[in-house]
mmCIF file of C-alpha atoms in Angstrom:
data_model
loop_
_atom_site.group_PDB
_atom_site.id
_atom_site.type_symbol
_atom_site.label_atom_id
_atom_site.label_comp_id
_atom_site.label_asym_id
_atom_site.label_seq_id
_atom_site.Cartn_x
_atom_site.Cartn_y
_atom_site.Cartn_z
ATOM 1 C CA MET A 1 -14.677 -103.397 -41.260
ATOM 2 C CA LYS A 2 -11.596 -101.156 -41.556
ATOM 3 C CA ILE A 3 -11.832 -101.307 -45.336
ATOM 4 C CA LEU A 4 -15.511 -100.375 -45.187
ATOM 5 C CA ASN A 5 -14.691 -97.402 -42.936
ATOM 6 C CA LYS A 6 -12.033 -96.204 -45.416
ATOM 7 C CA ILE A 7 -14.520 -96.507 -48.300
ATOM 8 C CA SER A 8 -17.020 -94.565 -46.221
ATOM 9 C CA TRP A 9 -14.348 -91.941 -45.546
ATOM 10 C CA PHE A 10 -13.675 -91.520 -49.252
ATOM 11 C CA PHE A 11 -17.394 -91.180 -49.984
ATOM 12 C CA THR A 12 -17.847 -88.644 -47.179
ATOM 13 C CA THR A 13 -14.832 -86.608 -48.309
ATOM 14 C CA VAL A 14 -16.217 -86.449 -51.849
ATOM 15 C CA ILE A 15 -19.585 -85.332 -50.419
ATOM 16 C CA ILE A 16 -17.861 -82.545 -48.464
ATOM 17 C CA PHE A 17 -16.168 -81.250 -51.621
ATOM 18 C CA ILE A 18 -19.447 -81.440 -53.524
ATOM 19 C CA SER A 19 -21.142 -79.469 -50.731
ATOM 20 C CA LEU A 20 -18.505 -76.731 -50.951
ATOM 21 C CA THR A 21 -19.175 -76.497 -54.679
ATOM 22 C CA LEU A 22 -22.899 -76.336 -53.979
ATOM 23 C CA MET A 23 -22.410 -73.544 -51.473
ATOM 24 C CA ILE A 24 -20.333 -71.498 -53.930
ATOM 25 C CA ILE A 25 -22.918 -71.970 -56.702
ATOM 26 C CA LEU A 26 -25.834 -71.027 -54.432
ATOM 27 C CA TYR A 27 -24.193 -68.126 -52.660
ATOM 28 C CA TYR A 28 -25.263 -65.340 -55.021
ATOM 29 C CA PRO A 29 -28.777 -66.565 -55.937
ATOM 30 C CA LEU A 30 -29.759 -67.055 -52.284
ATOM 31 C CA PRO A 31 -29.670 -64.651 -49.340
ATOM 32 C CA ARG A 32 -27.135 -65.466 -46.646
ATOM 33 C CA PRO A 33 -26.995 -67.843 -44.790
ATOM 34 C CA TYR A 34 -29.045 -70.247 -46.934
ATOM 35 C CA ALA A 35 -26.240 -71.406 -49.222
ATOM 36 C CA ARG A 36 -24.153 -72.644 -46.284
ATOM 37 C CA LYS A 37 -27.151 -74.104 -44.492
ATOM 38 C CA ILE A 38 -28.221 -76.051 -47.561
ATOM 39 C CA SER A 39 -24.723 -77.352 -48.234
ATOM 40 C CA SER A 40 -24.348 -78.403 -44.592
ATOM 41 C CA TRP A 41 -27.650 -80.234 -44.584
ATOM 42 C CA PHE A 42 -26.571 -81.908 -47.822
ATOM 43 C CA ILE A 43 -23.572 -83.367 -45.981
ATOM 44 C CA ARG A 44 -25.617 -84.419 -42.980
ATOM 45 C CA LEU A 45 -28.378 -86.126 -44.939
ATOM 46 C CA THR A 46 -26.130 -87.901 -47.467
ATOM 47 C CA THR A 47 -23.621 -89.213 -44.915
ATOM 48 C CA PHE A 48 -26.287 -90.443 -42.501
ATOM 49 C CA PHE A 49 -25.052 -89.121 -39.176
ATOM 50 C CA SER A 50 -27.510 -87.725 -36.658
ATOM 51 C CA VAL A 51 -27.265 -85.166 -33.853
ATOM 52 C CA GLU A 52 -28.510 -85.278 -30.290
ATOM 53 C CA ILE A 53 -28.779 -81.891 -28.597
ATOM 54 C CA LYS A 54 -28.487 -81.309 -24.868
ATOM 55 C CA GLY A 55 -29.256 -77.886 -23.410
ATOM 56 C CA LYS A 56 -30.642 -74.904 -25.327
ATOM 57 C CA GLU A 57 -29.227 -72.303 -27.618
ATOM 58 C CA ASP A 58 -29.322 -68.823 -26.121
ATOM 59 C CA PRO A 59 -31.045 -66.547 -28.667
ATOM 60 C CA LYS A 60 -29.124 -63.608 -27.172
ATOM 61 C CA ALA A 61 -25.692 -65.183 -27.646
ATOM 62 C CA GLN A 62 -23.324 -63.094 -29.784
ATOM 63 C CA MET A 63 -20.423 -65.550 -29.799
ATOM 64 C CA PHE A 64 -20.281 -69.352 -29.921
ATOM 65 C CA LEU A 65 -17.118 -71.120 -28.748
ATOM 66 C CA LEU A 66 -16.757 -74.770 -29.781
ATOM 67 C CA ASN A 67 -14.146 -77.470 -29.294
ATOM 68 C CA HIS A 68 -12.800 -78.811 -32.570
ATOM 69 C CA GLN A 69 -12.080 -82.413 -33.570
ATOM 70 C CA SER A 70 -13.403 -83.013 -37.077
ATOM 71 C CA ASP A 71 -14.090 -81.427 -40.447
ATOM 72 C CA LEU A 72 -17.762 -82.207 -39.749
ATOM 73 C CA ASP A 73 -17.867 -79.711 -36.870
ATOM 74 C CA ILE A 74 -18.847 -76.718 -39.019
ATOM 75 C CA CYS A 75 -21.520 -78.766 -40.779
ATOM 76 C CA ILE A 76 -22.927 -79.883 -37.421
ATOM 77 C CA MET A 77 -23.117 -76.356 -36.068
ATOM 78 C CA GLU A 78 -24.686 -74.956 -39.221
ATOM 79 C CA THR A 79 -27.486 -77.553 -39.088
ATOM 80 C CA ILE A 80 -28.436 -77.118 -35.442
ATOM 81 C CA THR A 81 -28.944 -73.339 -35.554
ATOM 82 C CA SER A 82 -30.733 -71.010 -37.917
ATOM 83 C CA ARG A 83 -28.363 -68.187 -37.001
ATOM 84 C CA ASP A 84 -26.175 -66.453 -39.574
ATOM 85 C CA LEU A 85 -22.754 -67.578 -38.353
ATOM 86 C CA THR A 86 -19.499 -65.894 -39.231
ATOM 87 C CA TRP A 87 -16.620 -68.296 -38.694
ATOM 88 C CA VAL A 88 -13.159 -67.220 -37.630
ATOM 89 C CA ALA A 89 -10.311 -69.150 -39.252
ATOM 90 C CA LYS A 90 -6.581 -68.963 -39.870
ATOM 91 C CA LYS A 91 -5.612 -66.595 -42.655
ATOM 92 C CA GLU A 92 -3.794 -69.421 -44.436
ATOM 93 C CA LEU A 93 -7.092 -71.261 -44.994
ATOM 94 C CA PHE A 94 -8.477 -68.275 -46.946
ATOM 95 C CA GLU A 95 -5.582 -68.653 -49.348
ATOM 96 C CA VAL A 96 -6.240 -72.320 -50.162
ATOM 97 C CA PRO A 97 -7.664 -72.611 -53.707
ATOM 98 C CA PHE A 98 -11.393 -73.422 -53.797
ATOM 99 C CA PHE A 99 -11.702 -73.877 -50.036
ATOM 100 C CA GLY A 100 -10.649 -70.282 -49.458
ATOM 101 C CA LEU A 101 -13.430 -69.094 -51.739
ATOM 102 C CA ALA A 102 -15.968 -70.946 -49.569
ATOM 103 C CA LEU A 103 -14.720 -68.806 -46.654
ATOM 104 C CA LYS A 104 -14.423 -65.502 -48.452
ATOM 105 C CA LEU A 105 -17.878 -65.507 -50.064
ATOM 106 C CA PRO A 106 -19.866 -65.565 -46.796
ATOM 107 C CA GLN A 107 -17.449 -63.004 -45.337
ATOM 108 C CA ASP A 108 -15.920 -65.187 -42.656
ATOM 109 C CA ILE A 109 -13.102 -63.635 -40.640
ATOM 110 C CA ALA A 110 -9.432 -64.319 -41.261
ATOM 111 C CA ILE A 111 -6.968 -64.047 -38.398
ATOM 112 C CA GLN A 112 -3.202 -64.299 -38.380
ATOM 113 C CA ARG A 113 -1.653 -65.525 -35.180
ATOM 114 C CA GLU A 114 0.752 -63.325 -33.228
ATOM 115 C CA SER A 115 0.116 -60.301 -35.447
ATOM 116 C CA LYS A 116 -0.976 -57.002 -33.876
ATOM 117 C CA THR A 117 -2.123 -55.719 -37.253
ATOM 118 C CA SER A 118 -4.225 -58.831 -37.776
ATOM 119 C CA LEU A 119 -5.695 -58.490 -34.291
ATOM 120 C CA LEU A 120 -6.834 -54.931 -34.977
ATOM 121 C CA LYS A 121 -8.429 -56.062 -38.230
ATOM 122 C CA PHE A 122 -10.053 -58.959 -36.419
ATOM 123 C CA LEU A 123 -11.658 -56.586 -33.943
ATOM 124 C CA LYS A 124 -12.846 -54.329 -36.759
ATOM 125 C CA ASP A 125 -14.240 -57.281 -38.797
ATOM 126 C CA ALA A 126 -15.936 -58.748 -35.727
ATOM 127 C CA LYS A 127 -17.680 -55.430 -35.008
ATOM 128 C CA ASP A 128 -18.854 -55.250 -38.618
ATOM 129 C CA ARG A 129 -20.343 -58.746 -38.510
ATOM 130 C CA LEU A 130 -21.967 -58.138 -35.122
ATOM 131 C CA ASP A 131 -23.546 -54.944 -36.419
ATOM 132 C CA LYS A 132 -25.064 -57.024 -39.237
ATOM 133 C CA GLY A 133 -26.657 -59.343 -36.714
ATOM 134 C CA ARG A 134 -24.298 -62.236 -37.257
ATOM 135 C CA THR A 135 -22.901 -64.532 -34.581
ATOM 136 C CA ILE A 136 -19.137 -64.825 -34.177
ATOM 137 C CA THR A 137 -18.274 -68.533 -34.102
ATOM 138 C CA MET A 138 -14.853 -69.793 -33.155
ATOM 139 C CA PHE A 139 -12.785 -72.868 -32.358
ATOM 140 C CA PRO A 140 -10.633 -71.349 -29.593
ATOM 141 C CA GLU A 141 -8.187 -74.273 -29.735
ATOM 142 C CA GLY A 142 -7.142 -72.965 -33.139
ATOM 143 C CA THR A 143 -6.819 -76.437 -34.648
ATOM 144 C CA ARG A 144 -8.224 -79.955 -34.325
ATOM 145 C CA SER A 145 -7.659 -82.031 -31.186
ATOM 146 C CA THR A 146 -8.511 -85.661 -31.868
ATOM 147 C CA LYS A 147 -7.346 -87.333 -28.645
ATOM 148 C CA GLY A 148 -10.218 -86.241 -26.394
ATOM 149 C CA LYS A 149 -8.219 -83.524 -24.583
ATOM 150 C CA MET A 150 -8.882 -79.945 -25.603
ATOM 151 C CA LEU A 151 -5.824 -77.905 -26.546
ATOM 152 C CA PRO A 152 -5.092 -74.582 -24.771
ATOM 153 C CA PHE A 153 -7.473 -71.876 -25.952
ATOM 154 C CA LYS A 154 -6.016 -69.015 -28.002
ATOM 155 C CA SER A 155 -6.508 -65.522 -26.656
ATOM 156 C CA GLY A 156 -8.310 -64.104 -29.720
ATOM 157 C CA ALA A 157 -11.735 -65.178 -28.514
ATOM 158 C CA LYS A 158 -11.229 -63.451 -25.162
ATOM 159 C CA THR A 159 -9.868 -60.301 -26.792
ATOM 160 C CA VAL A 160 -12.923 -59.720 -28.980
ATOM 161 C CA ALA A 161 -15.424 -60.851 -26.348
ATOM 162 C CA ASP A 162 -13.922 -58.561 -23.733
ATOM 163 C CA LYS A 163 -13.697 -55.629 -26.146
ATOM 164 C CA TYR A 164 -17.389 -55.669 -27.053
ATOM 165 C CA LYS A 165 -18.687 -57.279 -23.817
ATOM 166 C CA LEU A 166 -20.225 -60.143 -25.796
ATOM 167 C CA ARG A 167 -22.639 -62.733 -24.505
ATOM 168 C CA VAL A 168 -20.706 -65.961 -25.083
ATOM 169 C CA GLN A 169 -22.183 -69.458 -25.269
ATOM 170 C CA PRO A 170 -19.819 -72.440 -25.056
ATOM 171 C CA ILE A 171 -20.803 -75.518 -27.078
ATOM 172 C CA VAL A 172 -19.257 -78.962 -26.623
ATOM 173 C CA LEU A 173 -19.105 -81.388 -29.515
ATOM 174 C CA VAL A 174 -18.591 -84.897 -28.228
ATOM 175 C CA ALA A 175 -16.164 -87.233 -30.016
ATOM 176 C CA THR A 176 -16.754 -86.024 -33.573
ATOM 177 C CA ALA A 177 -13.350 -87.422 -34.555
ATOM 178 C CA LYS A 178 -14.787 -90.884 -33.946
ATOM 179 C CA CYS A 179 -17.256 -90.186 -36.707
ATOM 180 C CA TYR A 180 -15.000 -88.523 -39.304
ATOM 181 C CA ASN A 181 -11.234 -88.278 -39.064
ATOM 182 C CA ILE A 182 -9.582 -86.991 -42.221
ATOM 183 C CA LYS A 183 -6.037 -87.901 -41.118
ATOM 184 C CA GLU A 184 -6.887 -91.512 -40.305
ATOM 185 C CA PHE A 185 -9.101 -91.984 -43.369
ATOM 186 C CA TYR A 186 -11.988 -92.981 -41.136
ATOM 187 C CA TYR A 187 -15.728 -92.403 -41.292
ATOM 188 C CA LYS A 188 -18.501 -94.173 -39.401
ATOM 189 C CA PRO A 189 -22.045 -92.759 -39.186
ATOM 190 C CA LYS A 190 -23.118 -92.237 -35.610
ATOM 191 C CA THR A 191 -25.192 -89.986 -33.379
ATOM 192 C CA ILE A 192 -23.158 -86.957 -32.346
ATOM 193 C CA LYS A 193 -23.984 -85.292 -29.076
ATOM 194 C CA VAL A 194 -23.887 -81.500 -28.883
ATOM 195 C CA VAL A 195 -24.075 -79.784 -25.488
ATOM 196 C CA PHE A 196 -25.143 -76.146 -25.233
ATOM 197 C CA MET A 197 -23.662 -74.809 -22.005
ATOM 198 C CA ASP A 198 -24.950 -71.762 -20.103
ATOM 199 C CA SER A 199 -24.082 -68.426 -21.718
ATOM 200 C CA PHE A 200 -22.354 -65.582 -19.935
ATOM 201 C CA VAL A 201 -21.243 -62.005 -20.588
ATOM 202 C CA ALA A 202 -17.496 -61.664 -21.033
ATOM 203 C CA ASP A 203 -15.888 -59.847 -18.104
ATOM 204 C CA ARG A 204 -12.586 -58.142 -18.887
ATOM 205 C CA SER A 205 -11.744 -57.951 -15.172
ATOM 206 C CA ASP A 206 -11.629 -61.745 -15.024
ATOM 207 C CA LYS A 207 -8.306 -62.485 -16.702
ATOM 208 C CA ASP A 208 -8.727 -66.242 -16.490
ATOM 209 C CA TRP A 209 -12.250 -66.740 -17.770
ATOM 210 C CA LEU A 210 -11.116 -68.303 -21.074
ATOM 211 C CA LYS A 211 -8.682 -70.632 -19.308
ATOM 212 C CA ASN A 212 -11.358 -71.643 -16.795
ATOM 213 C CA LEU A 213 -13.868 -72.128 -19.601
ATOM 214 C CA ARG A 214 -11.609 -74.706 -21.216
ATOM 215 C CA ILE A 215 -11.582 -76.640 -17.959
ATOM 216 C CA GLU A 216 -15.396 -76.481 -17.708
ATOM 217 C CA MET A 217 -15.859 -77.563 -21.311
ATOM 218 C CA GLN A 218 -13.425 -80.447 -20.861
ATOM 219 C CA LYS A 219 -15.363 -81.608 -17.803
ATOM 220 C CA VAL A 220 -18.624 -81.562 -19.751
ATOM 221 C CA TYR A 221 -16.925 -83.526 -22.546
ATOM 222 C CA ASP A 222 -15.498 -86.127 -20.160
ATOM 223 C CA ASP A 223 -18.802 -86.517 -18.300
ATOM 224 C CA GLU A 224 -20.701 -87.064 -21.548
ATOM 225 C CA LEU A 225 -18.221 -89.706 -22.647
ATOM 226 C CA ALA A 226 -18.414 -91.436 -19.294
ATOM 227 C CA ASN A 227 -22.204 -91.564 -19.468
ATOM 228 C CA ASP A 228 -22.352 -92.815 -23.076
ATOM 229 C CA SER A 229 -21.702 -96.543 -23.444
ATOM 230 C CA SER A 230 -21.104 -96.235 -27.203
ATOM 231 C CA HIS A 231 -17.774 -94.439 -26.483
ATOM 232 C CA ARG A 232 -16.438 -96.955 -24.000
#
């Protein structure tokens, strides 16, 4: 079974690279966001995982905040919403050959940690994308957490949400690392649960809202695991 999972991982990884190529090829012929939507659906349909959605997307949400476990997370999000998402990612990822192009073409936002200059640019870029009707989408942990416990949330999400008084909707992805884990060379098709939590308007006067949100999202995650026998 382990060998089969590793073979499945290799196949899925190849599919992901093919989908990035597809997105780059389709970017100019098609209006945004269709190139990324098509490439994401290509991954989802060819790797045979399904998605179960709990809760509802808020059509007025201006920012989505998601926990991050797997390289499938972006694909999942792109296939459960028709919104034009602008992803926020580490500046270093934009400099990776090929992969960086897949971020630059759709005008995703690069951010450099602990840089005041980068923060100012982030705020400017976020305002530009919001004015174009796009939805800021972030992994506030800043990197993948595969052990079931969310990492501390970085302050960037709070800074931009507070600045523009954004309506924020938290979204919990449940155990996606148990479907695809690039570091452990593991892939197993499964049904992935996605929980849309209630949205709220960022309140600058509440200095702890991002910290408290992590606690709330972790509770939703833990409760979903406890109620799902397939994860026991």
